[in-house]
Amino acid sequence: MSEPVRRSRRSSSTARHGRLRKSSTAGVIARFVAAMLAVVLVSGSAIAAYAVWDIASSVAPPVTLANEEPGADAPNIDAIEGGVNLLLVGSDSRSGQDAVFGDEKEETAVLNDVTMLLHISEDHTSATVVSFPRDMFVPIPACPKEDGGIYEARTAAKINTTLSYGGLACTVLTVEKLTGLSIPFAAEVEFNGVIELSNAVGGVDVCVAEPIKDDYTQTYLDAGTHTLEGMAALQFLRTRHGVGDGSDLGRISNQQVFLSSLVRTLKSSDTLTDPSKLFGIAKAAASNMTLSTSLSNINTMVSIAMALKDIPLDQVVFAQYPTEYGDINGYEGVLPLKGPAEELFDALAADEPLSLSGETGPGSVIDPNAPVTEAPAPETAPAPEETTPVPEGTTPPTTEATAPGVVLDESVQGQTAGDYTCSKGNE
């Protein structure tokens, strides 16, 4: 195993680690993207049609991935056929961002501090979002340079350096190598937009189990339920020191508290039938994304979205790539747990339904006051049918039970959109 590359101050992931509080917001927008795209055509109105055109005009020039088919036709505006693998990457670039995030002349590294894979099953009955911890050591394949040439492959480097090696296309190649899945769609997002997105949604209710106090992000929340939007939502999503054990893993699970509530909000009838809100959400998302060529066609974006809108909440799974703390050649980080990870991605490749057996993560807990869904009333049992007696000495036929799906190892932490959770504060 080769030594991880030593980077200068200009792009050092080690130096950046101490400034994590400034780099988590970018990936939050990525977590919104699938849900945001889903609402654009839900209303079926003229306003939504106009929104599609206007969004198209605001999207940045696309990035071509290694596995894209040149000239491939975009699908019709309908739910996309088959399954989808889409990589959402959050960049911490300061270029063109608000000064509150840092001086772009001083902080010039470009790292993907958030990397998530969205998988939609072929029959559109389930969706899974897998978060890859920023400090996880992974093999990075040879990646094409934007101006020609090749970046050499590396046997072990942190996954958040892939964006600096070869841009969005390199991050896609790395995750493909790591998961064994083909990823034809990708989107890169930056800091700006989270405030506009939360405002467009009208705020998101989050539960806080213990008070959150984080001087780094100026996040101070008492225990209870808070409706967060604008700057308050942004700071909540950035906080690391204020939740759980103060780690990036804790921050991921804390963000999932917000995200599961966001999905429930977007699935509500009020959100999906408000054309002005739909337009605002879609516009805010698309204006802050760099898309792969395969995703840049509005028909494609909409067709993927339409595959998501009818998936039940309990079949929308947020999972964290299983890891353990460790180091490689003296560099601290997290190491992949290969067995549980293979089980997870084999299940996704086979479109098996997933069940989580692990905890929600160090930054969240189950909400003890979560709404209780009443069990349906039992139906009257039908009268037994007459059966033919089974001859003595023979085995009666059995009815094969439906496979229950894959129960993931407890090291795979996370929750579903149907789970009500609370942020675990640091007090």
XYZ file of N, CA and C in Angstrom, residues 31 112-116 130-138 157-161 178 248-250 252 319-325 333-336:
108
model
N -27.665 16.778 -0.972
C -28.670 15.899 -0.403
C -30.071 16.327 -0.802
N -13.990 17.414 -2.002
C -15.380 16.968 -1.909
C -15.633 16.499 -0.479
N -16.038 17.442 0.362
C -16.250 17.112 1.761
C -17.504 16.267 1.973
N -18.393 16.254 1.014
C -19.569 15.377 1.085
C -19.689 14.639 -0.241
N -19.811 13.325 -0.166
C -19.953 12.477 -1.352
C -21.068 11.481 -1.076
N -22.119 11.503 -1.884
C -23.267 10.634 -1.659
C -23.719 9.979 -2.957
N -26.300 6.681 0.087
C -25.146 6.251 0.863
C -24.177 7.420 0.991
N -23.835 7.786 2.232
C -22.867 8.846 2.491
C -21.483 8.241 2.711
N -20.479 8.802 2.029
C -19.099 8.345 2.147
C -18.336 9.344 3.023
N -17.867 8.935 4.200
C -17.149 9.858 5.082
C -15.958 10.507 4.383
N -15.794 11.789 4.597
C -14.773 12.561 3.897
C -13.361 12.079 4.182
N -13.111 11.524 5.370
C -11.763 11.113 5.758
C -11.531 9.616 5.573
N -12.329 8.969 4.730
C -12.164 7.534 4.503
C -11.064 7.301 3.459
N -10.122 6.416 3.803
C -9.053 6.052 2.873
C -9.574 5.058 1.844
N -9.375 5.373 0.560
C -9.856 4.517 -0.525
C -8.802 4.490 -1.634
N -5.789 7.015 -0.402
C -5.881 8.455 -0.166
C -7.294 8.746 0.319
N -7.469 9.869 0.987
C -8.805 10.203 1.474
C -9.718 10.540 0.307
N -10.960 10.074 0.410
C -11.896 10.213 -0.698
C -12.187 11.672 -1.006
N -12.018 12.565 -0.010
C -12.338 13.969 -0.267
C -11.281 14.687 -1.104
N -10.217 13.992 -1.481
C -9.213 14.612 -2.351
C -9.484 14.347 -3.831
N -14.936 1.690 -5.891
C -15.175 1.310 -4.509
C -16.428 0.463 -4.342
N -16.942 14.038 12.149
C -17.628 14.136 10.866
C -18.709 13.067 10.756
N -18.487 11.898 11.366
C -19.494 10.845 11.345
C -20.735 11.287 12.115
N -20.522 11.992 13.230
C -21.649 12.516 13.975
C -22.405 13.566 13.182
N -22.739 13.696 9.954
C -23.538 13.023 8.920
C -24.877 12.586 9.486
N -28.012 5.829 4.489
C -27.033 4.928 5.104
C -25.644 5.538 5.048
N -24.862 5.293 6.079
C -23.473 5.754 6.130
C -22.551 4.588 5.800
N -21.633 4.798 4.872
C -20.690 3.746 4.508
C -20.017 3.236 5.786
N -19.996 1.922 6.012
C -19.441 1.386 7.266
C -17.928 1.563 7.346
N -17.476 2.108 8.474
C -16.054 2.384 8.664
C -15.643 2.108 10.099
N -14.333 2.164 10.311
C -13.769 2.129 11.653
C -12.589 3.101 11.680
N -12.311 3.659 12.857
C -11.202 4.601 12.961
C -9.864 3.864 12.827
N -7.578 8.757 10.030
C -8.808 8.849 9.260
C -9.710 7.691 9.610
N -10.533 7.270 8.669
C -11.381 6.099 8.866
C -11.109 5.099 7.752
N -11.257 3.831 8.088
C -10.979 2.748 7.149
C -12.272 2.022 6.787
N -12.432 1.621 5.531
C -13.633 0.910 5.124
C -13.745 -0.454 5.805
